[in-house]
């Protein structure tokens, strides 16, 4: 699909960061990541064509078929000048990010978490940011109050909550296939 809200690079950066933590060489990830991209493109192309021809592109949600082309048409029919306010915000973002990166390299205690990159450019985490914050807050409280041993004790519980939620979402999607009542996993 042409979802302009998703960007692949933050997910790639997080994968490479996870590889660093797991001491996996980046070269070993090249083939699996490349293969995953090729398979994802092929599957999305075939499934997209199947859905568009079966349901009709204009019968889908507003952004599936017309959104990227409507955006281009609006720009071509009604050209606008440079939006200096947007340029200012981009400049502020660049300055803040540059400052954060500078601090990260100058001070060992400065933590610039890679999750921040994913949170700012991708629609999915943007809609569930409070869940990420809540998880971080609980982890912080447990580490502060109970230490690493308490964290190790509570970790299976929280992982079970995440896996259980994902499994139940899958169950409700399957139930929705039979009852014709759709289940929306992500908000928005």
mmCIF file with all atom_site columns, C-alpha atoms in Angstrom:
data_model
loop_
_atom_site.group_PDB
_atom_site.id
_atom_site.type_symbol
_atom_site.label_atom_id
_atom_site.label_alt_id
_atom_site.label_comp_id
_atom_site.label_asym_id
_atom_site.label_entity_id
_atom_site.label_seq_id
_atom_site.pdbx_PDB_ins_code
_atom_site.Cartn_x
_atom_site.Cartn_y
_atom_site.Cartn_z
_atom_site.occupancy
_atom_site.B_iso_or_equiv
_atom_site.pdbx_formal_charge
_atom_site.auth_seq_id
_atom_site.auth_comp_id
_atom_site.auth_asym_id
_atom_site.auth_atom_id
_atom_site.pdbx_PDB_model_num
ATOM 1   C CA . UNK A 1 1   ? 0.000   0.000   0.000  1.00 0.00 ? 1   UNK A CA 1
ATOM 2   C CA . UNK A 1 2   ? 1.035   3.634   -0.278 1.00 0.00 ? 2   UNK A CA 1
ATOM 3   C CA . UNK A 1 3   ? 1.030   4.477   3.408  1.00 0.00 ? 3   UNK A CA 1
ATOM 4   C CA . UNK A 1 4   ? 3.107   7.605   3.673  1.00 0.00 ? 4   UNK A CA 1
ATOM 5   C CA . UNK A 1 5   ? 3.113   7.385   7.474  1.00 0.00 ? 5   UNK A CA 1
ATOM 6   C CA . UNK A 1 6   ? 5.524   4.446   7.630  1.00 0.00 ? 6   UNK A CA 1
ATOM 7   C CA . UNK A 1 7   ? 9.242   4.754   7.094  1.00 0.00 ? 7   UNK A CA 1
ATOM 8   C CA . UNK A 1 8   ? 11.531  1.698   6.977  1.00 0.00 ? 8   UNK A CA 1
ATOM 9   C CA . UNK A 1 9   ? 14.746  3.340   8.209  1.00 0.00 ? 9   UNK A CA 1
ATOM 10  C CA . UNK A 1 10  ? 13.877  3.612   11.948 1.00 0.00 ? 10  UNK A CA 1
ATOM 11  C CA . UNK A 1 11  ? 13.013  -0.078  12.025 1.00 0.00 ? 11  UNK A CA 1
ATOM 12  C CA . UNK A 1 12  ? 16.287  -0.885  10.266 1.00 0.00 ? 12  UNK A CA 1
ATOM 13  C CA . UNK A 1 13  ? 18.201  1.240   12.782 1.00 0.00 ? 13  UNK A CA 1
ATOM 14  C CA . UNK A 1 14  ? 16.537  -0.549  15.686 1.00 0.00 ? 14  UNK A CA 1
ATOM 15  C CA . UNK A 1 15  ? 17.382  -3.921  14.117 1.00 0.00 ? 15  UNK A CA 1
ATOM 16  C CA . UNK A 1 16  ? 21.014  -2.919  13.771 1.00 0.00 ? 16  UNK A CA 1
ATOM 17  C CA . UNK A 1 17  ? 21.067  -1.648  17.358 1.00 0.00 ? 17  UNK A CA 1
ATOM 18  C CA . UNK A 1 18  ? 19.619  -4.968  18.538 1.00 0.00 ? 18  UNK A CA 1
ATOM 19  C CA . UNK A 1 19  ? 22.316  -6.724  16.496 1.00 0.00 ? 19  UNK A CA 1
ATOM 20  C CA . UNK A 1 20  ? 24.971  -4.632  18.233 1.00 0.00 ? 20  UNK A CA 1
ATOM 21  C CA . UNK A 1 21  ? 23.601  -5.565  21.642 1.00 0.00 ? 21  UNK A CA 1
ATOM 22  C CA . UNK A 1 22  ? 23.469  -9.236  20.621 1.00 0.00 ? 22  UNK A CA 1
ATOM 23  C CA . UNK A 1 23  ? 26.992  -9.016  19.152 1.00 0.00 ? 23  UNK A CA 1
ATOM 24  C CA . UNK A 1 24  ? 25.807  -10.020 15.674 1.00 0.00 ? 24  UNK A CA 1
ATOM 25  C CA . UNK A 1 25  ? 27.870  -8.699  12.774 1.00 0.00 ? 25  UNK A CA 1
ATOM 26  C CA . UNK A 1 26  ? 25.905  -6.425  10.439 1.00 0.00 ? 26  UNK A CA 1
ATOM 27  C CA . UNK A 1 27  ? 27.208  -8.291  7.395  1.00 0.00 ? 27  UNK A CA 1
ATOM 28  C CA . UNK A 1 28  ? 25.373  -11.429 8.576  1.00 0.00 ? 28  UNK A CA 1
ATOM 29  C CA . UNK A 1 29  ? 22.099  -9.483  8.558  1.00 0.00 ? 29  UNK A CA 1
ATOM 30  C CA . UNK A 1 30  ? 22.424  -8.256  4.974  1.00 0.00 ? 30  UNK A CA 1
ATOM 31  C CA . UNK A 1 31  ? 21.001  -11.365 3.289  1.00 0.00 ? 31  UNK A CA 1
ATOM 32  C CA . UNK A 1 32  ? 18.078  -11.952 5.718  1.00 0.00 ? 32  UNK A CA 1
ATOM 33  C CA . UNK A 1 33  ? 17.054  -8.281  5.664  1.00 0.00 ? 33  UNK A CA 1
ATOM 34  C CA . UNK A 1 34  ? 17.354  -8.071  1.877  1.00 0.00 ? 34  UNK A CA 1
ATOM 35  C CA . UNK A 1 35  ? 15.352  -11.281 1.487  1.00 0.00 ? 35  UNK A CA 1
ATOM 36  C CA . UNK A 1 36  ? 12.693  -10.004 3.902  1.00 0.00 ? 36  UNK A CA 1
ATOM 37  C CA . UNK A 1 37  ? 12.349  -6.775  1.903  1.00 0.00 ? 37  UNK A CA 1
ATOM 38  C CA . UNK A 1 38  ? 12.030  -8.640  -1.409 1.00 0.00 ? 38  UNK A CA 1
ATOM 39  C CA . UNK A 1 39  ? 9.446   -11.078 0.013  1.00 0.00 ? 39  UNK A CA 1
ATOM 40  C CA . UNK A 1 40  ? 7.499   -8.236  1.657  1.00 0.00 ? 40  UNK A CA 1
ATOM 41  C CA . UNK A 1 41  ? 7.399   -6.272  -1.595 1.00 0.00 ? 41  UNK A CA 1
ATOM 42  C CA . UNK A 1 42  ? 6.249   -9.313  -3.578 1.00 0.00 ? 42  UNK A CA 1
ATOM 43  C CA . UNK A 1 43  ? 3.571   -10.308 -1.061 1.00 0.00 ? 43  UNK A CA 1
ATOM 44  C CA . UNK A 1 44  ? 2.281   -6.752  -0.661 1.00 0.00 ? 44  UNK A CA 1
ATOM 45  C CA . UNK A 1 45  ? 2.149   -6.258  -4.430 1.00 0.00 ? 45  UNK A CA 1
ATOM 46  C CA . UNK A 1 46  ? 0.214   -9.477  -5.058 1.00 0.00 ? 46  UNK A CA 1
ATOM 47  C CA . UNK A 1 47  ? -2.115  -9.048  -2.077 1.00 0.00 ? 47  UNK A CA 1
ATOM 48  C CA . UNK A 1 48  ? -2.659  -5.384  -2.947 1.00 0.00 ? 48  UNK A CA 1
ATOM 49  C CA . UNK A 1 49  ? -3.681  -6.237  -6.493 1.00 0.00 ? 49  UNK A CA 1
ATOM 50  C CA . UNK A 1 50  ? -5.945  -9.003  -5.220 1.00 0.00 ? 50  UNK A CA 1
ATOM 51  C CA . UNK A 1 51  ? -7.711  -6.674  -2.754 1.00 0.00 ? 51  UNK A CA 1
ATOM 52  C CA . UNK A 1 52  ? -7.983  -3.781  -5.211 1.00 0.00 ? 52  UNK A CA 1
ATOM 53  C CA . UNK A 1 53  ? -9.505  -5.916  -7.953 1.00 0.00 ? 53  UNK A CA 1
ATOM 54  C CA . UNK A 1 54  ? -11.759 -7.880  -5.601 1.00 0.00 ? 54  UNK A CA 1
ATOM 55  C CA . UNK A 1 55  ? -13.091 -4.922  -3.580 1.00 0.00 ? 55  UNK A CA 1
ATOM 56  C CA . UNK A 1 56  ? -12.396 -2.048  -5.940 1.00 0.00 ? 56  UNK A CA 1
ATOM 57  C CA . UNK A 1 57  ? -9.737  0.526   -5.128 1.00 0.00 ? 57  UNK A CA 1
ATOM 58  C CA . UNK A 1 58  ? -12.191 3.352   -4.449 1.00 0.00 ? 58  UNK A CA 1
ATOM 59  C CA . UNK A 1 59  ? -14.266 1.181   -2.092 1.00 0.00 ? 59  UNK A CA 1
ATOM 60  C CA . UNK A 1 60  ? -11.364 0.848   0.311  1.00 0.00 ? 60  UNK A CA 1
ATOM 61  C CA . UNK A 1 61  ? -10.520 3.280   3.076  1.00 0.00 ? 61  UNK A CA 1
ATOM 62  C CA . UNK A 1 62  ? -9.709  6.844   2.026  1.00 0.00 ? 62  UNK A CA 1
ATOM 63  C CA . UNK A 1 63  ? -5.957  6.436   1.897  1.00 0.00 ? 63  UNK A CA 1
ATOM 64  C CA . UNK A 1 64  ? -5.518  3.058   0.202  1.00 0.00 ? 64  UNK A CA 1
ATOM 65  C CA . UNK A 1 65  ? -5.975  4.015   -3.414 1.00 0.00 ? 65  UNK A CA 1
ATOM 66  C CA . UNK A 1 66  ? -6.356  7.754   -3.944 1.00 0.00 ? 66  UNK A CA 1
ATOM 67  C CA . UNK A 1 67  ? -4.375  9.395   -1.129 1.00 0.00 ? 67  UNK A CA 1
ATOM 68  C CA . UNK A 1 68  ? -0.866  9.597   -2.643 1.00 0.00 ? 68  UNK A CA 1
ATOM 69  C CA . UNK A 1 69  ? -2.234  10.603  -6.035 1.00 0.00 ? 69  UNK A CA 1
ATOM 70  C CA . UNK A 1 70  ? -4.677  13.114  -4.536 1.00 0.00 ? 70  UNK A CA 1
ATOM 71  C CA . UNK A 1 71  ? -1.790  14.709  -2.678 1.00 0.00 ? 71  UNK A CA 1
ATOM 72  C CA . UNK A 1 72  ? 0.217   14.985  -5.907 1.00 0.00 ? 72  UNK A CA 1
ATOM 73  C CA . UNK A 1 73  ? -2.815  16.311  -7.798 1.00 0.00 ? 73  UNK A CA 1
ATOM 74  C CA . UNK A 1 74  ? -3.413  18.996  -5.152 1.00 0.00 ? 74  UNK A CA 1
ATOM 75  C CA . UNK A 1 75  ? 0.196   20.145  -5.471 1.00 0.00 ? 75  UNK A CA 1
ATOM 76  C CA . UNK A 1 76  ? 0.090   20.197  -9.284 1.00 0.00 ? 76  UNK A CA 1
ATOM 77  C CA . UNK A 1 77  ? -3.314  21.914  -9.602 1.00 0.00 ? 77  UNK A CA 1
ATOM 78  C CA . UNK A 1 78  ? -2.804  24.414  -6.778 1.00 0.00 ? 78  UNK A CA 1
ATOM 79  C CA . UNK A 1 79  ? 0.937   24.921  -6.447 1.00 0.00 ? 79  UNK A CA 1
ATOM 80  C CA . UNK A 1 80  ? 1.931   26.560  -3.220 1.00 0.00 ? 80  UNK A CA 1
ATOM 81  C CA . UNK A 1 81  ? 5.030   28.440  -2.278 1.00 0.00 ? 81  UNK A CA 1
ATOM 82  C CA . UNK A 1 82  ? 7.525   27.381  0.305  1.00 0.00 ? 82  UNK A CA 1
ATOM 83  C CA . UNK A 1 83  ? 5.950   26.908  3.713  1.00 0.00 ? 83  UNK A CA 1
ATOM 84  C CA . UNK A 1 84  ? 8.488   28.758  5.817  1.00 0.00 ? 84  UNK A CA 1
ATOM 85  C CA . UNK A 1 85  ? 6.823   27.724  9.075  1.00 0.00 ? 85  UNK A CA 1
ATOM 86  C CA . UNK A 1 86  ? 7.337   24.055  8.219  1.00 0.00 ? 86  UNK A CA 1
ATOM 87  C CA . UNK A 1 87  ? 10.915  24.808  7.233  1.00 0.00 ? 87  UNK A CA 1
ATOM 88  C CA . UNK A 1 88  ? 11.415  26.492  10.619 1.00 0.00 ? 88  UNK A CA 1
ATOM 89  C CA . UNK A 1 89  ? 10.087  23.406  12.433 1.00 0.00 ? 89  UNK A CA 1
ATOM 90  C CA . UNK A 1 90  ? 12.364  21.137  10.391 1.00 0.00 ? 90  UNK A CA 1
ATOM 91  C CA . UNK A 1 91  ? 15.290  23.395  11.264 1.00 0.00 ? 91  UNK A CA 1
ATOM 92  C CA . UNK A 1 92  ? 14.387  23.294  14.955 1.00 0.00 ? 92  UNK A CA 1
ATOM 93  C CA . UNK A 1 93  ? 14.166  19.500  14.771 1.00 0.00 ? 93  UNK A CA 1
ATOM 94  C CA . UNK A 1 94  ? 17.565  19.276  13.088 1.00 0.00 ? 94  UNK A CA 1
ATOM 95  C CA . UNK A 1 95  ? 19.099  21.589  15.699 1.00 0.00 ? 95  UNK A CA 1
ATOM 96  C CA . UNK A 1 96  ? 17.633  19.647  18.633 1.00 0.00 ? 96  UNK A CA 1
ATOM 97  C CA . UNK A 1 97  ? 18.641  16.275  17.176 1.00 0.00 ? 97  UNK A CA 1
ATOM 98  C CA . UNK A 1 98  ? 22.129  17.560  16.394 1.00 0.00 ? 98  UNK A CA 1
ATOM 99  C CA . UNK A 1 99  ? 22.419  18.781  19.975 1.00 0.00 ? 99  UNK A CA 1
ATOM 100 C CA . UNK A 1 100 ? 21.289  15.415  21.326 1.00 0.00 ? 100 UNK A CA 1
ATOM 101 C CA . UNK A 1 101 ? 23.754  13.541  19.139 1.00 0.00 ? 101 UNK A CA 1
ATOM 102 C CA . UNK A 1 102 ? 26.552  15.939  20.148 1.00 0.00 ? 102 UNK A CA 1
ATOM 103 C CA . UNK A 1 103 ? 25.740  15.348  23.824 1.00 0.00 ? 103 UNK A CA 1
ATOM 104 C CA . UNK A 1 104 ? 25.691  11.587  23.248 1.00 0.00 ? 104 UNK A CA 1
ATOM 105 C CA . UNK A 1 105 ? 29.204  11.608  21.823 1.00 0.00 ? 105 UNK A CA 1
ATOM 106 C CA . UNK A 1 106 ? 30.627  14.100  24.333 1.00 0.00 ? 106 UNK A CA 1
ATOM 107 C CA . UNK A 1 107 ? 29.289  12.586  27.558 1.00 0.00 ? 107 UNK A CA 1
ATOM 108 C CA . UNK A 1 108 ? 29.177  8.874   28.331 1.00 0.00 ? 108 UNK A CA 1
ATOM 109 C CA . UNK A 1 109 ? 26.276  9.340   30.734 1.00 0.00 ? 109 UNK A CA 1
ATOM 110 C CA . UNK A 1 110 ? 24.052  10.925  28.049 1.00 0.00 ? 110 UNK A CA 1
ATOM 111 C CA . UNK A 1 111 ? 21.572  8.366   26.722 1.00 0.00 ? 111 UNK A CA 1
ATOM 112 C CA . UNK A 1 112 ? 20.024  8.901   23.301 1.00 0.00 ? 112 UNK A CA 1
ATOM 113 C CA . UNK A 1 113 ? 17.781  5.869   22.960 1.00 0.00 ? 113 UNK A CA 1
ATOM 114 C CA . UNK A 1 114 ? 17.245  4.545   19.406 1.00 0.00 ? 114 UNK A CA 1
ATOM 115 C CA . UNK A 1 115 ? 13.558  4.041   20.172 1.00 0.00 ? 115 UNK A CA 1
ATOM 116 C CA . UNK A 1 116 ? 13.166  7.803   19.892 1.00 0.00 ? 116 UNK A CA 1
ATOM 117 C CA . UNK A 1 117 ? 13.893  7.624   16.173 1.00 0.00 ? 117 UNK A CA 1
ATOM 118 C CA . UNK A 1 118 ? 11.109  5.098   15.627 1.00 0.00 ? 118 UNK A CA 1
ATOM 119 C CA . UNK A 1 119 ? 8.654   7.082   17.729 1.00 0.00 ? 119 UNK A CA 1
ATOM 120 C CA . UNK A 1 120 ? 9.041   10.225  15.639 1.00 0.00 ? 120 UNK A CA 1
ATOM 121 C CA . UNK A 1 121 ? 8.708   8.923   12.090 1.00 0.00 ? 121 UNK A CA 1
ATOM 122 C CA . UNK A 1 122 ? 6.391   5.947   12.187 1.00 0.00 ? 122 UNK A CA 1
ATOM 123 C CA . UNK A 1 123 ? 2.631   5.968   12.512 1.00 0.00 ? 123 UNK A CA 1
ATOM 124 C CA . UNK A 1 124 ? 2.228   2.720   14.453 1.00 0.00 ? 124 UNK A CA 1
ATOM 125 C CA . UNK A 1 125 ? 4.335   3.676   17.511 1.00 0.00 ? 125 UNK A CA 1
ATOM 126 C CA . UNK A 1 126 ? 2.942   7.202   17.301 1.00 0.00 ? 126 UNK A CA 1
ATOM 127 C CA . UNK A 1 127 ? -0.531  5.811   18.037 1.00 0.00 ? 127 UNK A CA 1
ATOM 128 C CA . UNK A 1 128 ? 0.609   3.666   20.972 1.00 0.00 ? 128 UNK A CA 1
ATOM 129 C CA . UNK A 1 129 ? 3.216   5.969   22.517 1.00 0.00 ? 129 UNK A CA 1
ATOM 130 C CA . UNK A 1 130 ? 1.464   5.892   25.887 1.00 0.00 ? 130 UNK A CA 1
ATOM 131 C CA . UNK A 1 131 ? 1.909   2.117   26.090 1.00 0.00 ? 131 UNK A CA 1
ATOM 132 C CA . UNK A 1 132 ? 5.639   2.558   25.494 1.00 0.00 ? 132 UNK A CA 1
ATOM 133 C CA . UNK A 1 133 ? 5.770   5.272   28.145 1.00 0.00 ? 133 UNK A CA 1
ATOM 134 C CA . UNK A 1 134 ? 3.787   3.151   30.622 1.00 0.00 ? 134 UNK A CA 1
ATOM 135 C CA . UNK A 1 135 ? 6.132   0.190   30.070 1.00 0.00 ? 135 UNK A CA 1
ATOM 136 C CA . UNK A 1 136 ? 9.184   2.385   30.564 1.00 0.00 ? 136 UNK A CA 1
ATOM 137 C CA . UNK A 1 137 ? 7.706   3.919   33.734 1.00 0.00 ? 137 UNK A CA 1
ATOM 138 C CA . UNK A 1 138 ? 6.918   0.515   35.252 1.00 0.00 ? 138 UNK A CA 1
ATOM 139 C CA . UNK A 1 139 ? 10.387  -0.778  34.389 1.00 0.00 ? 139 UNK A CA 1
ATOM 140 C CA . UNK A 1 140 ? 11.951  2.314   35.932 1.00 0.00 ? 140 UNK A CA 1
ATOM 141 C CA . UNK A 1 141 ? 9.870   1.932   39.110 1.00 0.00 ? 141 UNK A CA 1
ATOM 142 C CA . UNK A 1 142 ? 10.699  -1.767  39.436 1.00 0.00 ? 142 UNK A CA 1
ATOM 143 C CA . UNK A 1 143 ? 14.415  -1.190  38.828 1.00 0.00 ? 143 UNK A CA 1
ATOM 144 C CA . UNK A 1 144 ? 14.430  1.684   41.317 1.00 0.00 ? 144 UNK A CA 1
ATOM 145 C CA . UNK A 1 145 ? 12.413  -0.096  43.999 1.00 0.00 ? 145 UNK A CA 1
ATOM 146 C CA . UNK A 1 146 ? 13.328  -3.765  43.604 1.00 0.00 ? 146 UNK A CA 1
ATOM 147 C CA . UNK A 1 147 ? 16.605  -3.656  41.703 1.00 0.00 ? 147 UNK A CA 1
ATOM 148 C CA . UNK A 1 148 ? 17.756  -5.995  38.967 1.00 0.00 ? 148 UNK A CA 1
ATOM 149 C CA . UNK A 1 149 ? 16.535  -9.080  40.829 1.00 0.00 ? 149 UNK A CA 1
ATOM 150 C CA . UNK A 1 150 ? 13.029  -7.627  41.002 1.00 0.00 ? 150 UNK A CA 1
ATOM 151 C CA . UNK A 1 151 ? 13.233  -6.756  37.324 1.00 0.00 ? 151 UNK A CA 1
ATOM 152 C CA . UNK A 1 152 ? 14.188  -10.363 36.479 1.00 0.00 ? 152 UNK A CA 1
ATOM 153 C CA . UNK A 1 153 ? 11.302  -11.590 38.646 1.00 0.00 ? 153 UNK A CA 1
ATOM 154 C CA . UNK A 1 154 ? 8.689   -9.370  36.984 1.00 0.00 ? 154 UNK A CA 1
ATOM 155 C CA . UNK A 1 155 ? 9.957   -9.657  33.394 1.00 0.00 ? 155 UNK A CA 1
ATOM 156 C CA . UNK A 1 156 ? 8.077   -12.914 32.572 1.00 0.00 ? 156 UNK A CA 1
ATOM 157 C CA . UNK A 1 157 ? 4.830   -11.323 33.769 1.00 0.00 ? 157 UNK A CA 1
ATOM 158 C CA . UNK A 1 158 ? 5.169   -8.313  31.469 1.00 0.00 ? 158 UNK A CA 1
ATOM 159 C CA . UNK A 1 159 ? 6.347   -10.412 28.524 1.00 0.00 ? 159 UNK A CA 1
ATOM 160 C CA . UNK A 1 160 ? 3.307   -12.620 29.130 1.00 0.00 ? 160 UNK A CA 1
ATOM 161 C CA . UNK A 1 161 ? 1.079   -9.549  29.011 1.00 0.00 ? 161 UNK A CA 1
ATOM 162 C CA . UNK A 1 162 ? 2.508   -8.527  25.622 1.00 0.00 ? 162 UNK A CA 1
ATOM 163 C CA . UNK A 1 163 ? 2.379   -12.047 24.152 1.00 0.00 ? 163 UNK A CA 1
ATOM 164 C CA . UNK A 1 164 ? -1.113  -12.603 25.565 1.00 0.00 ? 164 UNK A CA 1
ATOM 165 C CA . UNK A 1 165 ? -2.365  -9.371  24.034 1.00 0.00 ? 165 UNK A CA 1
ATOM 166 C CA . UNK A 1 166 ? -0.883  -10.305 20.651 1.00 0.00 ? 166 UNK A CA 1
ATOM 167 C CA . UNK A 1 167 ? -2.377  -13.808 20.809 1.00 0.00 ? 167 UNK A CA 1
ATOM 168 C CA . UNK A 1 168 ? -5.819  -12.498 21.735 1.00 0.00 ? 168 UNK A CA 1
ATOM 169 C CA . UNK A 1 169 ? -5.670  -9.968  18.909 1.00 0.00 ? 169 UNK A CA 1
ATOM 170 C CA . UNK A 1 170 ? -4.931  -12.869 16.564 1.00 0.00 ? 170 UNK A CA 1
ATOM 171 C CA . UNK A 1 171 ? -7.809  -14.889 18.010 1.00 0.00 ? 171 UNK A CA 1
ATOM 172 C CA . UNK A 1 172 ? -10.231 -12.003 17.510 1.00 0.00 ? 172 UNK A CA 1
ATOM 173 C CA . UNK A 1 173 ? -9.030  -11.485 13.944 1.00 0.00 ? 173 UNK A CA 1
ATOM 174 C CA . UNK A 1 174 ? -9.767  -15.166 13.228 1.00 0.00 ? 174 UNK A CA 1
ATOM 175 C CA . UNK A 1 175 ? -13.160 -14.914 14.968 1.00 0.00 ? 175 UNK A CA 1
ATOM 176 C CA . UNK A 1 176 ? -13.865 -11.830 12.856 1.00 0.00 ? 176 UNK A CA 1
ATOM 177 C CA . UNK A 1 177 ? -13.217 -13.824 9.688  1.00 0.00 ? 177 UNK A CA 1
ATOM 178 C CA . UNK A 1 178 ? -16.076 -16.171 10.577 1.00 0.00 ? 178 UNK A CA 1
ATOM 179 C CA . UNK A 1 179 ? -18.487 -13.656 12.109 1.00 0.00 ? 179 UNK A CA 1
ATOM 180 C CA . UNK A 1 180 ? -17.843 -10.916 9.520  1.00 0.00 ? 180 UNK A CA 1
ATOM 181 C CA . UNK A 1 181 ? -17.223 -8.477  12.383 1.00 0.00 ? 181 UNK A CA 1
ATOM 182 C CA . UNK A 1 182 ? -13.789 -6.907  11.858 1.00 0.00 ? 182 UNK A CA 1
ATOM 183 C CA . UNK A 1 183 ? -11.389 -6.441  14.728 1.00 0.00 ? 183 UNK A CA 1
ATOM 184 C CA . UNK A 1 184 ? -9.065  -3.448  14.714 1.00 0.00 ? 184 UNK A CA 1
ATOM 185 C CA . UNK A 1 185 ? -5.745  -4.214  16.375 1.00 0.00 ? 185 UNK A CA 1
ATOM 186 C CA . UNK A 1 186 ? -4.170  -0.762  16.154 1.00 0.00 ? 186 UNK A CA 1
ATOM 187 C CA . UNK A 1 187 ? -6.003  2.374   17.267 1.00 0.00 ? 187 UNK A CA 1
ATOM 188 C CA . UNK A 1 188 ? -6.699  5.118   14.761 1.00 0.00 ? 188 UNK A CA 1
#
